[in-house]
């Protein structure tokens, strides 16, 4: 989630004192138009200044605000007046859920169980763009799009936000008198001011601890919550054949999502024959590490309402239909085979989830999905013969969560995940117990987890993860210590993600933060020191250590900068890079330094800059990196951003991965000394036509070249011995190890939200993924060659329509008889 939104939620939902907002019952029909013509609204509401969070924490806001609240049997109604001069109010349009520092925003934070841990955020810009998020603990999920209504009106002395939040968008207990927490936040873009109705202490990172109360909401009943969201879609996709030619495939799809409130607290979400064809491209990279790459989840069903399921950190939804673990994909291969033409995704037959929290603070989540099998091609390294092979069978995935709120913003959580596979493939089960305990004043925290993984085959393999952290989390001086242990057999990757196991890590940190610096040009600054020491779990052997120092500051003009530096305290022992268990590679001691600068995003032109350098001691291995990211706001509706990143490695050492078969043979584990040059360029364009219509484009080119200088064999003591005479060439004289990898993608999206919850999306996707050994080709010439290899295009249209059963029932009753 965007860091700006996280910070805004953080500052706006805490307070120093308990304030109250009285709700008034109304039987009057309130039209959401921003005009406030109804008698339910006071003609002269009391104005008061919110309390600043920045740039002057604790001081009164420069502009006053008033808040009124009414309710009926169907919804809450808010009328919020933001005092300001009309010419000074931000006119900037933004995408939905884009917390933009150039926008004036009013935000509502509702804690309907008043447990300081679970809430809803509803935000509205001065141009009428909606923002919303579901809050669970410290997790803010802005991927869901709740259905609610709003309007904005600019008046002679400010702007008015009128908001209707139907009870169907909320979860609350069924009782006579509701006891809800509430806070309001306001952002004034031109002053970079952020303020809250209830004053906020900026040193605590819990978002829901401090707020005011809503009083007098009584005799309301949780409504029927049933929504049907059917969709139809059409695709025209180019597909490349084995001979290099392209075919055009046309397809038409239809399906439905269902949202049903089982009771006032729990909701069933069901997707039938889902369609994820319009999901944006993953940001592919050339991966030379022994670990897989973790990508973001972009499929809407797996990003909405997943807060409970993600709380223990053992659920990685991309395992379902996209990213099966390597152990599964390799099951049906013989020792002399490798895979090609592995499909990027497989059909998801259906998925469902039940989630909610009862009046006792117990959250329950149940998730289930059924995924079709995946077929790929197995290629023999002996004679080049090919055969079809099953790389992922028909699989049922299941997740069960119990999460109990405790006093002082504390909680305990139990999570269980299962992967049941058809045929001779193994099954897997993982169980996790998490706890998060705070002292009464929330100054101190202890948290930890225990996880047991089990892979169920002819023989069951068990593994464990233990983690414990103690920390001081409030005040200027904070710090803590932590311990992580993962056994060599711990593997949660059948439905989770873990880079590597078999480790023990000790960590200690200390930081000092100043939110009111004496130097009047600074708004805040912090400095942090951290030290870690790592070992293998089995056998018990030293692996690595590191010490770092970080500094960060923000000026009163909202320019930010920082640096961090550090290094290893001695040579390291890498037990994973050799790719053979029992072998170790001795890594040189290193030091690094990097710095960055970020200018005020409120300006029409802003820029992010950064650079880093890493030096390996007593070795020619060096690394440099820098980035340049200008941001240009051409108008209130057009925003451009360009990103350039460069990383260069000289004389780096690593396991030599063959991309072809070398003519010469060798005995042992092959390492190589190499140069790597990586360039990433990205361009994004947003044209916000209205607060419900937008055009967006994302273009990205990733290029990474790898050039080997010489090769060595790994010795038993972790050192390397030069392999004389080995050149790494194939029989036709090309390098089997050098590689030039390119990934070029375009995502172009037209989106029209023609009514709340209903939208039309038109998407064009263009992609080229290519690799060869032409590592010395100049960048722009290589990009030209890449584009000439023939991009694959996809054009699609998708219509989604929201049908609310409660509203349909009311509309039917209103018809003349």
GROMACS .gro file of N, CA and C in nm, residues 595-663:
model
  207
  595UNK      N    1   2.259   0.686  -0.024
  595UNK     CA    2   2.190   0.808   0.017
  595UNK      C    3   2.077   0.834  -0.082
  596UNK      N    4   1.981   0.918  -0.039
  596UNK     CA    5   1.867   0.948  -0.125
  596UNK      C    6   1.812   1.085  -0.091
  597UNK      N    7   1.738   1.139  -0.188
  597UNK     CA    8   1.673   1.268  -0.170
  597UNK      C    9   1.536   1.263  -0.238
  598UNK      N   10   1.435   1.320  -0.174
  598UNK     CA   11   1.300   1.325  -0.230
  598UNK      C   12   1.244   1.465  -0.209
  599UNK      N   13   1.210   1.533  -0.318
  599UNK     CA   14   1.160   1.669  -0.306
  599UNK      C   15   1.010   1.668  -0.277
  600UNK      N   16   0.958   1.785  -0.249
  600UNK     CA   17   0.818   1.802  -0.212
  600UNK      C   18   0.726   1.759  -0.327
  601UNK      N   19   0.645   1.654  -0.304
  601UNK     CA   20   0.556   1.604  -0.408
  601UNK      C   21   0.442   1.700  -0.438
  602UNK      N   22   0.422   1.802  -0.354
  602UNK     CA   23   0.312   1.894  -0.377
  602UNK      C   24   0.341   1.989  -0.494
  603UNK      N   25   0.467   2.000  -0.529
  603UNK     CA   26   0.504   2.087  -0.640
  603UNK      C   27   0.473   2.018  -0.774
  604UNK      N   28   0.457   2.100  -0.879
  604UNK     CA   29   0.426   2.045  -1.009
  604UNK      C   30   0.540   1.958  -1.062
  605UNK      N   31   0.661   1.991  -1.024
  605UNK     CA   32   0.775   1.908  -1.060
  605UNK      C   33   0.843   1.862  -0.932
  606UNK      N   34   0.858   1.733  -0.918
  606UNK     CA   35   0.927   1.677  -0.802
  606UNK      C   36   1.022   1.569  -0.852
  607UNK      N   37   1.117   1.533  -0.768
  607UNK     CA   38   1.217   1.436  -0.811
  607UNK      C   39   1.264   1.353  -0.693
  608UNK      N   40   1.291   1.226  -0.721
  608UNK     CA   41   1.355   1.136  -0.626
  608UNK      C   42   1.491   1.097  -0.684
  609UNK      N   43   1.593   1.103  -0.602
  609UNK     CA   44   1.729   1.067  -0.643
  609UNK      C   45   1.788   0.972  -0.541
  610UNK      N   46   1.875   0.886  -0.587
  610UNK     CA   47   1.942   0.795  -0.495
  610UNK      C   48   2.067   0.737  -0.555
  611UNK      N   49   2.158   0.695  -0.470
  611UNK     CA   50   2.281   0.632  -0.515
  611UNK      C   51   2.341   0.546  -0.406
  612UNK      N   52   2.415   0.443  -0.447
  612UNK     CA   53   2.478   0.354  -0.349
  612UNK      C   54   2.608   0.299  -0.405
  613UNK      N   55   2.694   0.258  -0.314
  613UNK     CA   56   2.821   0.195  -0.350
  613UNK      C   57   2.851   0.086  -0.249
  614UNK      N   58   2.899  -0.028  -0.298
  614UNK     CA   59   2.938  -0.141  -0.213
  614UNK      C   60   3.077  -0.185  -0.253
  615UNK      N   61   3.164  -0.195  -0.155
  615UNK     CA   62   3.303  -0.238  -0.178
  615UNK      C   63   3.330  -0.366  -0.099
  616UNK      N   64   3.386  -0.467  -0.167
  616UNK     CA   65   3.424  -0.590  -0.100
  616UNK      C   66   3.573  -0.582  -0.068
  617UNK      N   67   3.608  -0.599   0.058
  617UNK     CA   68   3.745  -0.579   0.104
  617UNK      C   69   3.835  -0.692   0.055
  618UNK      N   70   3.955  -0.655   0.017
  618UNK     CA   71   4.056  -0.751  -0.031
  618UNK      C   72   4.006  -0.830  -0.151
  619UNK      N   73   3.923  -0.764  -0.233
  619UNK     CA   74   3.869  -0.831  -0.352
  619UNK      C   75   3.826  -0.723  -0.450
  620UNK      N   76   3.839  -0.746  -0.582
  620UNK     CA   77   3.801  -0.643  -0.680
  620UNK      C   78   3.650  -0.629  -0.700
  621UNK      N   79   3.569  -0.704  -0.626
  621UNK     CA   80   3.423  -0.700  -0.638
  621UNK      C   81   3.371  -0.564  -0.591
  622UNK      N   82   3.303  -0.492  -0.681
  622UNK     CA   83   3.244  -0.361  -0.650
  622UNK      C   84   3.104  -0.352  -0.711
  623UNK      N   85   3.017  -0.276  -0.646
  623UNK     CA   86   2.881  -0.255  -0.697
  623UNK      C   87   2.844  -0.109  -0.684
  624UNK      N   88   2.780  -0.056  -0.790
  624UNK     CA   89   2.732   0.082  -0.789
  624UNK      C   90   2.586   0.081  -0.836
  625UNK      N   91   2.510   0.172  -0.784
  625UNK     CA   92   2.371   0.184  -0.828
  625UNK      C   93   2.326   0.329  -0.810
  626UNK      N   94   2.236   0.372  -0.899
  626UNK     CA   95   2.176   0.504  -0.883
  626UNK      C   96   2.039   0.503  -0.948
  627UNK      N   97   1.955   0.595  -0.907
  627UNK     CA   98   1.820   0.606  -0.965
  627UNK      C   99   1.779   0.751  -0.976
  628UNK      N  100   1.695   0.778  -1.074
  628UNK     CA  101   1.644   0.911  -1.104
  628UNK      C  102   1.495   0.897  -1.136
  629UNK      N  103   1.409   0.966  -1.059
  629UNK     CA  104   1.264   0.951  -1.076
  629UNK      C  105   1.196   1.087  -1.076
  630UNK      N  106   1.190   1.157  -1.189
  630UNK     CA  107   1.115   1.283  -1.194
  630UNK      C  108   0.965   1.257  -1.200
  631UNK      N  109   0.888   1.348  -1.139
  631UNK     CA  110   0.742   1.341  -1.136
  631UNK      C  111   0.688   1.476  -1.183
  632UNK      N  112   0.603   1.475  -1.285
  632UNK     CA  113   0.555   1.600  -1.345
  632UNK      C  114   0.403   1.601  -1.346
  633UNK      N  115   0.345   1.704  -1.288
  633UNK     CA  116   0.201   1.724  -1.293
  633UNK      C  117   0.174   1.832  -1.398
  634UNK      N  118   0.135   1.788  -1.519
  634UNK     CA  119   0.115   1.882  -1.629
  634UNK      C  120  -0.007   1.968  -1.609
  635UNK      N  121  -0.108   1.913  -1.544
  635UNK     CA  122  -0.230   1.987  -1.514
  635UNK      C  123  -0.297   1.920  -1.396
  636UNK      N  124  -0.414   1.968  -1.360
  636UNK     CA  125  -0.487   1.908  -1.250
  636UNK      C  126  -0.536   1.768  -1.283
  637UNK      N  127  -0.529   1.729  -1.410
  637UNK     CA  128  -0.582   1.599  -1.450
  637UNK      C  129  -0.478   1.508  -1.514
  638UNK      N  130  -0.356   1.558  -1.542
  638UNK     CA  131  -0.255   1.480  -1.613
  638UNK      C  132  -0.129   1.470  -1.528
  639UNK      N  133  -0.084   1.348  -1.506
  639UNK     CA  134   0.035   1.324  -1.424
  639UNK      C  135   0.128   1.228  -1.496
  640UNK      N  136   0.256   1.264  -1.504
  640UNK     CA  137   0.358   1.182  -1.568
  640UNK      C  138   0.466   1.146  -1.466
  641UNK      N  139   0.519   1.026  -1.479
  641UNK     CA  140   0.632   0.987  -1.395
  641UNK      C  141   0.727   0.899  -1.476
  642UNK      N  142   0.854   0.930  -1.465
  642UNK     CA  143   0.958   0.854  -1.533
  642UNK      C  144   1.053   0.799  -1.428
  643UNK      N  145   1.099   0.678  -1.449
  643UNK     CA  146   1.190   0.616  -1.354
  643UNK      C  147   1.308   0.554  -1.429
  644UNK      N  148   1.428   0.585  -1.383
  644UNK     CA  149   1.550   0.528  -1.440
  644UNK      C  150   1.633   0.470  -1.326
  645UNK      N  151   1.666   0.342  -1.336
  645UNK     CA  152   1.748   0.275  -1.236
  645UNK      C  153   1.864   0.205  -1.304
  646UNK      N  154   1.980   0.217  -1.244
  646UNK     CA  155   2.101   0.155  -1.299
  646UNK      C  156   2.177   0.086  -1.187
  647UNK      N  157   2.215  -0.040  -1.210
  647UNK     CA  158   2.299  -0.113  -1.115
  647UNK      C  159   2.409  -0.184  -1.193
  648UNK      N  160   2.533  -0.161  -1.150
  648UNK     CA  161   2.649  -0.220  -1.217
  648UNK      C  162   2.731  -0.297  -1.115
  649UNK      N  163   2.761  -0.422  -1.147
  649UNK     CA  164   2.848  -0.506  -1.063
  649UNK      C  165   2.974  -0.539  -1.142
  650UNK      N  166   3.089  -0.514  -1.080
  650UNK     CA  167   3.217  -0.548  -1.141
  650UNK      C  168   3.281  -0.661  -1.062
  651UNK      N  169   3.322  -0.765  -1.134
  651UNK     CA  170   3.398  -0.875  -1.073
  651UNK      C  171   3.323  -0.945  -0.960
  652UNK      N  172   3.191  -0.951  -0.973
  652UNK     CA  173   3.116  -1.022  -0.870
  652UNK      C  174   3.138  -1.172  -0.884
  653UNK      N  175   3.118  -1.244  -0.775
  653UNK     CA  176   3.141  -1.387  -0.772
  653UNK      C  177   3.009  -1.457  -0.742
  654UNK      N  178   2.978  -1.563  -0.818
  654UNK     CA  179   2.857  -1.638  -0.792
  654UNK      C  180   2.854  -1.769  -0.867
  655UNK      N  181   2.759  -1.850  -0.830
  655UNK     CA  182   2.738  -1.979  -0.896
  655UNK      C  183   2.712  -1.956  -1.045
  656UNK      N  184   2.776  -2.034  -1.129
  656UNK     CA  185   2.765  -2.017  -1.274
  656UNK      C  186   2.645  -2.097  -1.325
  657UNK      N  187   2.541  -2.026  -1.367
  657UNK     CA  188   2.420  -2.089  -1.419
  657UNK      C  189   2.433  -2.104  -1.570
  658UNK      N  190   2.424  -2.227  -1.624
  658UNK     CA  191   2.433  -2.243  -1.769
  658UNK      C  192   2.298  -2.215  -1.836
  659UNK      N  193   2.301  -2.137  -1.945
  659UNK     CA  194   2.182  -2.112  -2.025
  659UNK      C  195   2.187  -2.191  -2.155
  660UNK      N  196   2.296  -2.265  -2.176
  660UNK     CA  197   2.312  -2.358  -2.288
  660UNK      C  198   2.413  -2.463  -2.241
  661UNK      N  199   2.446  -2.557  -2.329
  661UNK     CA  200   2.538  -2.665  -2.292
  661UNK      C  201   2.680  -2.630  -2.338
  662UNK      N  202   2.773  -2.625  -2.242
  662UNK     CA  203   2.912  -2.594  -2.275
  662UNK      C  204   2.979  -2.714  -2.340
  663UNK      N  205   3.072  -2.686  -2.432
  663UNK     CA  206   3.141  -2.793  -2.502
  663UNK      C  207   3.238  -2.865  -2.410
   0.00000   0.00000   0.00000
